[in-house]
């Protein structure tokens, strides 16, 4: 791990040492394009045969039945149900508060302009299967979709080898009011939601994480008029610690990101040498006790441990990196929030671990990775609506700007634009 | 034009008759990819040679000089300057009003969650050259970028054959406070802003309209971590008219969209047969008088003229089509706004022509085309910021959700996540 330790690096080195590990991305575009062509042409039967081919499972009825949902609900332990319910309430509260009131502006006498939000009508949520059933992501996507008022919310998730879906996924989807859950995974699920099939309806926007195939399919879906939540990449956290930080907590926070996958990246910046050294040691101790320690160890090897002189410098470096998650284990963290310019979600103080926000503080955990915090927001209520602009002009309003519009239209060579105004002005 | 006239079509026919003309889009991906590779490798010299090849113009210094800007300002007529200034003020007022205050929510006692907006630091605006100098688009992009507080705002626009840039473009860019204007167009401009060159800096997000090459380049830019404003397509308007509509105005509004290009589409829906017939005739009359009448005539041939029984039906049909611009030339249009679910920008009543919003009401004219009003908003202040989420938990706050987080993390198989909470709970 010593390769990854940098004590007081010069600013000229910052950019280099913050380079993310290059993603070994195969170019899956052609493969995924073939799957899209096939699903567009043959619908359900193509989806079925891809599921057999890639997931080794034969599904005759994609739609999860009511009986399956009831059975799942019986299988989820009561305390987990209560935990999910509590998370749901917090996520609901925070996302509900993101609703925007209409704000009419009179830009000139007689000219009124405003925006109104409308739900995106048809949305598709993708929830990966595999070892960790990400039922928490259902909360993060379905709750704002419901608040927005999306009419048709469908969910696709790959079935397990026996053709069933993890009960916690079914329980959570049902709790959030999703009526259509399909046992379909991979790029064929994204293709089905892009074109629609006999059983799966076409959507306007696709949300949710996935492997390289799912990610490539989401990118391709955009070519067919479907919007997506955001580009995907490996999860990451940056922790800034001063002398008030608790090494044990810092190590635990770093490892909770590292366990996501071997390509996860964690960055630790300390301004106090004692905390720095203690955290490095504590990581070794805690790694030993983790069931997923092989994954976490590899991710730690991809990571950076940096000692700097000041919290100001640490935040500058963090802004350069643009982390998905940023933890401020420092004194008076609220004094520094203004300086943070690039980050997905920020956790303040010693008692705000990332894990809390991953599940239950109320904030969304679908966040921009891979430096996309420079130019993208995480998922929020905004992601499920579009804003329509409205304008209402009285005769007086049109008179106030009419001459200007005529001049500008003429200067742009657009005479019919000019005429649309001239005819009206003449009629007054 | 009679092929395009539909009197009381059955609802079952609506979807078919609303089909947009298929875009003859060449697959430019490979061509554009080659340009990207070359610009990434050879920077300015590659940009220069592509400008020579595609635009037939040799530029040694891409950056527009202060002298050029001063000269341009002298060349723009005073009345046009005043018109641009008036438009700027209205656009500023409306976009300034889109700023969102911070709204802290206590989701549980001891858990505070909120979002803060931060400007996207580096943005690139692309303004096409060609016959119509779209200086109005500079207002639509530069004004919200400035309000958002974007640090580096650069503008690329193709030079004219003599190496100069249209004076109205330079005047407007300078008026909006853009300091870096580059004489570079086409996909090489997009490549330069994606990777950065010796003279043009890399940006985080690219905005603005363009031809097929520019559009293909913007799509490709996303593969390299650059965000874009929205997918592009031909401009379109849908006009709904009842007996209170004025045929002359309806025809003028339809033609003002049609003159944009031969692939523009206009849809006219009337609920009154007299207005319907009069508008059809009036289109012929006005077409004769337009300088761009060949373009407008072709666009009219792509278009649809539909007679329906009620305004309710007309709005249903409009929602299906999801027009970029929607004009409601009807009585009490404000009674119908709630029913509009898919549209870019809406114009209410007889004195709100689209041309007014294109230039000077204050709303943005960069809007979703080609049905993207189903899943995208037009450009607004939101387009130039991202929202960072924050959360601050006290010990009490973490105690309130800690157990739930532990249970959920464990159920997802993420033990390091659980541990980050458990360690803290134990320390209390």
mmCIF file of C-alpha atoms in Angstrom, chain A residues 29 79-80 82-84 86-87 89-91 93-94 97-98 100 103 105-108 111 113-116 118-121 131-137 139 166 168 203-205 219 222-228 231 248-250 252-253 255-257 259-260 282 286 289-292 319 327 329 333-334 337-365 367 372-382 385-395 398 400-401 403-405 407-421 423-424 427-428, chain B residues 29 79-80 82-84 86-87 89-91 93-94 97-98 100 103 105-108 111 113-116 118-121 131-137 139 166 168 203-205 219 222-228 231 248-250 252-253 255-257 259-260 282 286 289-292 319 327 329 333-334 337-365 367 372-382 385-395 398 400-401 403-405 407-421 423-424 427-428:
data_model
loop_
_atom_site.group_PDB
_atom_site.id
_atom_site.type_symbol
_atom_site.label_atom_id
_atom_site.label_comp_id
_atom_site.label_asym_id
_atom_site.label_seq_id
_atom_site.Cartn_x
_atom_site.Cartn_y
_atom_site.Cartn_z
ATOM 1 C CA UNK A 29 -21.577 -0.955 -28.667
ATOM 2 C CA UNK A 79 -37.162 -5.822 11.417
ATOM 3 C CA UNK A 80 -35.835 -5.368 7.895
ATOM 4 C CA UNK A 82 -39.403 -1.709 9.456
ATOM 5 C CA UNK A 83 -35.944 -0.488 8.503
ATOM 6 C CA UNK A 84 -37.010 -0.135 4.853
ATOM 7 C CA UNK A 86 -38.143 4.171 8.015
ATOM 8 C CA UNK A 87 -35.758 4.813 5.134
ATOM 9 C CA UNK A 89 -40.211 7.974 5.111
ATOM 10 C CA UNK A 90 -36.982 9.984 5.224
ATOM 11 C CA UNK A 91 -36.401 9.704 1.483
ATOM 12 C CA UNK A 93 -39.670 13.801 3.136
ATOM 13 C CA UNK A 94 -36.500 15.058 1.510
ATOM 14 C CA UNK A 97 -39.403 19.103 -0.282
ATOM 15 C CA UNK A 98 -37.786 19.431 -3.717
ATOM 16 C CA UNK A 100 -41.015 23.756 -6.851
ATOM 17 C CA UNK A 103 -43.167 31.522 -9.897
ATOM 18 C CA UNK A 105 -42.469 36.749 -13.528
ATOM 19 C CA UNK A 106 -43.545 39.890 -15.333
ATOM 20 C CA UNK A 107 -40.478 40.559 -17.456
ATOM 21 C CA UNK A 108 -42.115 43.673 -18.953
ATOM 22 C CA UNK A 111 -45.503 39.909 -20.471
ATOM 23 C CA UNK A 113 -43.390 34.139 -18.003
ATOM 24 C CA UNK A 114 -43.267 31.044 -15.817
ATOM 25 C CA UNK A 115 -42.341 27.357 -15.658
ATOM 26 C CA UNK A 116 -44.483 24.399 -14.613
ATOM 27 C CA UNK A 118 -44.757 17.888 -15.438
ATOM 28 C CA UNK A 119 -43.941 14.288 -14.624
ATOM 29 C CA UNK A 120 -42.158 12.233 -17.249
ATOM 30 C CA UNK A 121 -44.993 9.885 -18.089
ATOM 31 C CA UNK A 131 -24.772 -11.170 -4.999
ATOM 32 C CA UNK A 132 -26.006 -7.956 -3.362
ATOM 33 C CA UNK A 133 -29.745 -7.334 -3.916
ATOM 34 C CA UNK A 134 -29.863 -3.519 -4.175
ATOM 35 C CA UNK A 135 -33.352 -2.986 -2.796
ATOM 36 C CA UNK A 136 -32.219 0.371 -1.381
ATOM 37 C CA UNK A 137 -31.848 1.685 -4.940
ATOM 38 C CA UNK A 139 -36.346 3.430 -2.715
ATOM 39 C CA UNK A 166 -34.833 -11.655 -4.248
ATOM 40 C CA UNK A 168 -36.352 -7.799 -0.451
ATOM 41 C CA UNK A 203 -40.476 4.152 -21.469
ATOM 42 C CA UNK A 204 -39.292 7.753 -21.847
ATOM 43 C CA UNK A 205 -36.422 7.573 -19.353
ATOM 44 C CA UNK A 219 -25.935 4.844 -23.635
ATOM 45 C CA UNK A 222 -30.322 7.529 -26.007
ATOM 46 C CA UNK A 223 -29.918 7.114 -29.774
ATOM 47 C CA UNK A 224 -33.548 5.946 -29.819
ATOM 48 C CA UNK A 225 -34.982 8.930 -27.975
ATOM 49 C CA UNK A 226 -34.852 7.520 -24.447
ATOM 50 C CA UNK A 227 -33.290 9.676 -21.726
ATOM 51 C CA UNK A 228 -31.118 8.190 -18.970
ATOM 52 C CA UNK A 231 -23.446 8.140 -17.047
ATOM 53 C CA UNK A 248 -11.447 4.155 13.359
ATOM 54 C CA UNK A 249 -14.412 5.914 11.735
ATOM 55 C CA UNK A 250 -12.327 7.174 8.817
ATOM 56 C CA UNK A 252 -14.558 2.254 8.287
ATOM 57 C CA UNK A 253 -15.897 4.887 5.884
ATOM 58 C CA UNK A 255 -13.659 0.538 3.521
ATOM 59 C CA UNK A 256 -17.413 0.830 3.137
ATOM 60 C CA UNK A 257 -16.753 2.312 -0.262
ATOM 61 C CA UNK A 259 -16.135 -3.143 -0.566
ATOM 62 C CA UNK A 260 -18.400 -2.157 -3.491
ATOM 63 C CA UNK A 282 -6.815 0.890 11.271
ATOM 64 C CA UNK A 286 -10.621 -3.678 9.809
ATOM 65 C CA UNK A 289 -12.525 -8.679 9.630
ATOM 66 C CA UNK A 290 -14.480 -8.026 6.420
ATOM 67 C CA UNK A 291 -16.240 -10.857 4.598
ATOM 68 C CA UNK A 292 -15.612 -9.029 1.308
ATOM 69 C CA UNK A 319 -12.794 19.890 -6.030
ATOM 70 C CA UNK A 327 -16.940 13.127 3.996
ATOM 71 C CA UNK A 329 -14.407 14.627 9.313
ATOM 72 C CA UNK A 333 -17.449 21.405 8.685
ATOM 73 C CA UNK A 334 -20.311 23.833 7.960
ATOM 74 C CA UNK A 337 -19.357 23.875 2.589
ATOM 75 C CA UNK A 338 -19.316 27.054 0.509
ATOM 76 C CA UNK A 339 -15.881 26.180 -0.834
ATOM 77 C CA UNK A 340 -17.027 22.798 -2.146
ATOM 78 C CA UNK A 341 -17.664 23.177 -5.860
ATOM 79 C CA UNK A 342 -17.600 19.616 -7.224
ATOM 80 C CA UNK A 343 -19.116 16.675 -5.314
ATOM 81 C CA UNK A 344 -22.149 14.417 -5.484
ATOM 82 C CA UNK A 345 -23.185 14.189 -1.833
ATOM 83 C CA UNK A 346 -21.399 15.621 1.210
ATOM 84 C CA UNK A 347 -21.366 14.208 4.757
ATOM 85 C CA UNK A 348 -20.599 16.611 7.594
ATOM 86 C CA UNK A 349 -18.817 15.694 10.801
ATOM 87 C CA UNK A 350 -17.945 12.521 12.650
ATOM 88 C CA UNK A 351 -21.488 11.193 12.870
ATOM 89 C CA UNK A 352 -22.453 11.405 9.202
ATOM 90 C CA UNK A 353 -21.039 8.233 7.663
ATOM 91 C CA UNK A 354 -21.629 7.667 3.974
ATOM 92 C CA UNK A 355 -23.523 4.486 4.829
ATOM 93 C CA UNK A 356 -26.199 6.613 6.509
ATOM 94 C CA UNK A 357 -26.838 8.488 3.268
ATOM 95 C CA UNK A 358 -26.637 5.303 1.229
ATOM 96 C CA UNK A 359 -29.732 4.087 3.020
ATOM 97 C CA UNK A 360 -31.688 6.331 5.239
ATOM 98 C CA UNK A 361 -30.860 10.006 5.825
ATOM 99 C CA UNK A 362 -33.267 10.917 3.035
ATOM 100 C CA UNK A 363 -30.770 12.058 0.390
ATOM 101 C CA UNK A 364 -30.455 10.134 -2.844
ATOM 102 C CA UNK A 365 -27.635 7.644 -3.301
ATOM 103 C CA UNK A 367 -24.897 10.078 -7.641
ATOM 104 C CA UNK A 372 -19.147 13.577 -13.424
ATOM 105 C CA UNK A 373 -19.836 15.582 -10.252
ATOM 106 C CA UNK A 374 -18.281 18.420 -12.287
ATOM 107 C CA UNK A 375 -21.213 18.505 -14.675
ATOM 108 C CA UNK A 376 -24.065 16.339 -13.346
ATOM 109 C CA UNK A 377 -26.307 16.322 -10.270
ATOM 110 C CA UNK A 378 -27.400 13.195 -8.487
ATOM 111 C CA UNK A 379 -30.919 11.847 -8.935
ATOM 112 C CA UNK A 380 -33.603 14.000 -7.338
ATOM 113 C CA UNK A 381 -37.238 14.878 -7.911
ATOM 114 C CA UNK A 382 -35.944 16.995 -10.826
ATOM 115 C CA UNK A 385 -39.983 15.863 -14.309
ATOM 116 C CA UNK A 386 -39.419 18.260 -17.118
ATOM 117 C CA UNK A 387 -40.192 21.963 -16.862
ATOM 118 C CA UNK A 388 -42.419 23.541 -19.481
ATOM 119 C CA UNK A 389 -42.097 27.298 -19.996
ATOM 120 C CA UNK A 390 -45.203 29.423 -20.514
ATOM 121 C CA UNK A 391 -45.635 32.990 -21.688
ATOM 122 C CA UNK A 392 -48.693 35.153 -21.936
ATOM 123 C CA UNK A 393 -48.519 38.516 -23.694
ATOM 124 C CA UNK A 394 -51.224 41.159 -23.736
ATOM 125 C CA UNK A 395 -51.458 43.595 -26.643
ATOM 126 C CA UNK A 398 -46.380 42.695 -27.452
ATOM 127 C CA UNK A 400 -43.426 46.731 -25.588
ATOM 128 C CA UNK A 401 -41.121 44.244 -27.314
ATOM 129 C CA UNK A 403 -40.167 46.492 -32.491
ATOM 130 C CA UNK A 404 -37.167 44.753 -30.902
ATOM 131 C CA UNK A 405 -38.344 41.342 -32.080
ATOM 132 C CA UNK A 407 -35.309 44.108 -35.681
ATOM 133 C CA UNK A 408 -33.662 40.978 -34.331
ATOM 134 C CA UNK A 409 -35.609 38.642 -36.616
ATOM 135 C CA UNK A 410 -34.688 40.733 -39.612
ATOM 136 C CA UNK A 411 -31.016 40.778 -38.604
ATOM 137 C CA UNK A 412 -31.095 36.974 -38.380
ATOM 138 C CA UNK A 413 -32.682 36.811 -41.843
ATOM 139 C CA UNK A 414 -35.924 35.348 -40.495
ATOM 140 C CA UNK A 415 -38.630 37.380 -42.198
ATOM 141 C CA UNK A 416 -41.573 35.143 -41.350
ATOM 142 C CA UNK A 417 -40.654 35.588 -37.684
ATOM 143 C CA UNK A 418 -40.738 39.314 -38.196
ATOM 144 C CA UNK A 419 -44.030 39.088 -40.048
ATOM 145 C CA UNK A 420 -45.728 37.177 -37.200
ATOM 146 C CA UNK A 421 -45.111 40.233 -35.027
ATOM 147 C CA UNK A 423 -49.137 41.586 -38.572
ATOM 148 C CA UNK A 424 -50.196 41.774 -34.956
ATOM 149 C CA UNK A 427 -53.862 45.109 -36.163
ATOM 150 C CA UNK A 428 -53.799 47.189 -32.968
ATOM 151 C CA UNK B 29 -19.899 8.611 -35.826
ATOM 152 C CA UNK B 79 -31.446 50.271 -33.078
ATOM 153 C CA UNK B 80 -30.415 46.603 -33.279
ATOM 154 C CA UNK B 82 -30.994 48.532 -28.320
ATOM 155 C CA UNK B 83 -33.201 45.602 -29.321
ATOM 156 C CA UNK B 84 -30.566 43.124 -28.183
ATOM 157 C CA UNK B 86 -33.938 44.890 -24.265
ATOM 158 C CA UNK B 87 -34.033 41.151 -24.978
ATOM 159 C CA UNK B 89 -32.863 42.416 -19.794
ATOM 160 C CA UNK B 90 -35.966 40.241 -20.102
ATOM 161 C CA UNK B 91 -33.971 37.028 -20.437
ATOM 162 C CA UNK B 93 -35.013 38.742 -15.308
ATOM 163 C CA UNK B 94 -36.662 35.422 -16.080
ATOM 164 C CA UNK B 97 -35.846 34.205 -10.995
ATOM 165 C CA UNK B 98 -34.989 30.517 -11.463
ATOM 166 C CA UNK B 100 -33.327 28.303 -5.888
ATOM 167 C CA UNK B 103 -34.127 24.539 1.806
ATOM 168 C CA UNK B 105 -35.076 19.657 5.839
ATOM 169 C CA UNK B 106 -34.933 17.782 9.118
ATOM 170 C CA UNK B 107 -35.926 14.296 7.974
ATOM 171 C CA UNK B 108 -35.582 12.961 11.542
ATOM 172 C CA UNK B 111 -30.664 14.647 10.607
ATOM 173 C CA UNK B 113 -30.509 17.355 4.581
ATOM 174 C CA UNK B 114 -30.311 20.012 1.877
ATOM 175 C CA UNK B 115 -29.102 20.805 -1.630
ATOM 176 C CA UNK B 116 -26.888 23.655 -2.805
ATOM 177 C CA UNK B 118 -22.902 25.158 -7.816
ATOM 178 C CA UNK B 119 -22.050 26.509 -11.240
ATOM 179 C CA UNK B 120 -20.568 24.145 -13.775
ATOM 180 C CA UNK B 121 -17.104 25.654 -13.930
ATOM 181 C CA UNK B 131 -26.713 32.426 -43.651
ATOM 182 C CA UNK B 132 -28.545 33.385 -40.452
ATOM 183 C CA UNK B 133 -26.224 34.647 -37.684
ATOM 184 C CA UNK B 134 -27.940 33.297 -34.556
ATOM 185 C CA UNK B 135 -26.857 35.991 -32.136
ATOM 186 C CA UNK B 136 -30.116 35.512 -30.215
ATOM 187 C CA UNK B 137 -28.903 32.052 -29.149
ATOM 188 C CA UNK B 139 -28.308 35.590 -25.221
ATOM 189 C CA UNK B 166 -20.633 38.298 -38.105
ATOM 190 C CA UNK B 168 -23.913 40.918 -34.370
ATOM 191 C CA UNK B 203 -14.988 22.393 -20.968
ATOM 192 C CA UNK B 204 -17.349 20.388 -18.760
ATOM 193 C CA UNK B 205 -20.531 20.976 -20.769
ATOM 194 C CA UNK B 219 -23.122 13.051 -28.910
ATOM 195 C CA UNK B 222 -20.353 12.553 -23.998
ATOM 196 C CA UNK B 223 -18.163 9.447 -24.314
ATOM 197 C CA UNK B 224 -15.281 11.604 -23.096
ATOM 198 C CA UNK B 225 -16.997 12.904 -19.962
ATOM 199 C CA UNK B 226 -18.448 16.093 -21.411
ATOM 200 C CA UNK B 227 -22.136 16.818 -20.780
ATOM 201 C CA UNK B 228 -24.357 18.390 -23.452
ATOM 202 C CA UNK B 231 -30.265 16.059 -28.175
ATOM 203 C CA UNK B 248 -53.731 35.641 -40.486
ATOM 204 C CA UNK B 249 -51.810 35.287 -37.197
ATOM 205 C CA UNK B 250 -52.025 31.474 -37.239
ATOM 206 C CA UNK B 252 -47.798 33.725 -39.831
ATOM 207 C CA UNK B 253 -46.884 31.649 -36.760
ATOM 208 C CA UNK B 255 -44.663 29.978 -41.433
ATOM 209 C CA UNK B 256 -42.255 31.500 -38.934
ATOM 210 C CA UNK B 257 -41.408 27.965 -37.907
ATOM 211 C CA UNK B 259 -38.817 29.106 -42.633
ATOM 212 C CA UNK B 260 -36.194 27.602 -40.303
ATOM 213 C CA UNK B 282 -53.684 32.622 -45.719
ATOM 214 C CA UNK B 286 -48.117 34.792 -47.018
ATOM 215 C CA UNK B 289 -44.278 37.194 -49.894
ATOM 216 C CA UNK B 290 -41.497 35.410 -47.994
ATOM 217 C CA UNK B 291 -37.866 35.716 -49.099
ATOM 218 C CA UNK B 292 -37.243 32.170 -47.794
ATOM 219 C CA UNK B 319 -49.428 15.828 -25.804
ATOM 220 C CA UNK B 327 -49.329 28.101 -29.417
ATOM 221 C CA UNK B 329 -54.816 30.620 -30.072
ATOM 222 C CA UNK B 333 -56.035 29.538 -22.781
ATOM 223 C CA UNK B 334 -55.076 29.644 -19.083
ATOM 224 C CA UNK B 337 -52.497 24.837 -19.271
ATOM 225 C CA UNK B 338 -52.921 22.156 -16.617
ATOM 226 C CA UNK B 339 -53.808 19.612 -19.272
ATOM 227 C CA UNK B 340 -50.592 20.192 -21.212
ATOM 228 C CA UNK B 341 -48.186 17.424 -20.279
ATOM 229 C CA UNK B 342 -45.601 17.399 -23.082
ATOM 230 C CA UNK B 343 -44.281 20.612 -24.670
ATOM 231 C CA UNK B 344 -41.141 22.726 -24.667
ATOM 232 C CA UNK B 345 -42.542 26.249 -24.466
ATOM 233 C CA UNK B 346 -46.178 27.343 -24.577
ATOM 234 C CA UNK B 347 -47.580 30.613 -25.963
ATOM 235 C CA UNK B 348 -50.975 31.735 -24.687
ATOM 236 C CA UNK B 349 -53.512 33.690 -26.704
ATOM 237 C CA UNK B 350 -53.530 35.738 -29.864
ATOM 238 C CA UNK B 351 -50.763 38.133 -28.832
ATOM 239 C CA UNK B 352 -48.102 35.615 -27.868
ATOM 240 C CA UNK B 353 -46.443 34.644 -31.138
ATOM 241 C CA UNK B 354 -43.606 32.159 -30.997
ATOM 242 C CA UNK B 355 -41.320 34.799 -32.492
ATOM 243 C CA UNK B 356 -41.728 36.853 -29.306
ATOM 244 C CA UNK B 357 -40.378 33.981 -27.211
ATOM 245 C CA UNK B 358 -37.671 33.239 -29.750
ATOM 246 C CA UNK B 359 -36.155 36.612 -29.007
ATOM 247 C CA UNK B 360 -37.406 38.701 -26.191
ATOM 248 C CA UNK B 361 -40.147 37.596 -23.766
ATOM 249 C CA UNK B 362 -37.465 36.294 -21.417
ATOM 250 C CA UNK B 363 -38.040 32.544 -21.809
ATOM 251 C CA UNK B 364 -35.335 30.394 -23.336
ATOM 252 C CA UNK B 365 -35.549 29.364 -26.976
ATOM 253 C CA UNK B 367 -35.924 23.738 -26.364
ATOM 254 C CA UNK B 372 -37.872 15.081 -26.584
ATOM 255 C CA UNK B 373 -40.341 17.360 -24.782
ATOM 256 C CA UNK B 374 -41.550 14.054 -23.290
ATOM 257 C CA UNK B 375 -38.350 13.606 -21.332
ATOM 258 C CA UNK B 376 -36.258 16.800 -21.465
ATOM 259 C CA UNK B 377 -36.679 20.407 -20.336
ATOM 260 C CA UNK B 378 -35.447 23.355 -22.331
ATOM 261 C CA UNK B 379 -32.308 25.199 -21.280
ATOM 262 C CA UNK B 380 -32.682 27.187 -18.061
ATOM 263 C CA UNK B 381 -30.524 28.298 -15.165
ATOM 264 C CA UNK B 382 -30.681 24.638 -14.046
ATOM 265 C CA UNK B 385 -25.517 24.242 -12.344
ATOM 266 C CA UNK B 386 -25.417 20.964 -10.565
ATOM 267 C CA UNK B 387 -26.975 20.418 -7.162
ATOM 268 C CA UNK B 388 -24.844 18.963 -4.399
ATOM 269 C CA UNK B 389 -26.650 17.227 -1.541
ATOM 270 C CA UNK B 390 -25.488 17.731 2.034
ATOM 271 C CA UNK B 391 -26.326 15.906 5.223
ATOM 272 C CA UNK B 392 -25.380 16.608 8.793
ATOM 273 C CA UNK B 393 -26.150 14.055 11.511
ATOM 274 C CA UNK B 394 -25.796 14.578 15.222
ATOM 275 C CA UNK B 395 -25.147 11.606 17.526
ATOM 276 C CA UNK B 398 -27.388 8.654 13.814
ATOM 277 C CA UNK B 400 -32.386 7.379 15.196
ATOM 278 C CA UNK B 401 -31.535 5.594 11.951
ATOM 279 C CA UNK B 403 -30.190 0.266 13.525
ATOM 280 C CA UNK B 404 -32.111 0.542 10.247
ATOM 281 C CA UNK B 405 -28.948 1.254 8.296
ATOM 282 C CA UNK B 407 -30.096 -4.036 8.945
ATOM 283 C CA UNK B 408 -30.342 -2.815 5.382
ATOM 284 C CA UNK B 409 -26.575 -2.919 4.789
ATOM 285 C CA UNK B 410 -26.430 -6.448 6.115
ATOM 286 C CA UNK B 411 -29.338 -7.523 3.918
ATOM 287 C CA UNK B 412 -27.503 -6.117 0.901
ATOM 288 C CA UNK B 413 -24.383 -8.018 1.912
ATOM 289 C CA UNK B 414 -22.406 -4.851 2.577
ATOM 290 C CA UNK B 415 -20.732 -5.465 5.921
ATOM 291 C CA UNK B 416 -18.259 -2.582 5.819
ATOM 292 C CA UNK B 417 -21.240 -0.255 5.385
ATOM 293 C CA UNK B 418 -22.786 -1.765 8.458
ATOM 294 C CA UNK B 419 -19.524 -1.518 10.355
ATOM 295 C CA UNK B 420 -19.173 2.229 9.655
ATOM 296 C CA UNK B 421 -22.401 2.700 11.589
ATOM 297 C CA UNK B 423 -18.464 1.505 15.302
ATOM 298 C CA UNK B 424 -20.064 4.887 15.842
ATOM 299 C CA UNK B 427 -18.741 4.744 20.757
ATOM 300 C CA UNK B 428 -21.756 6.587 22.184
#
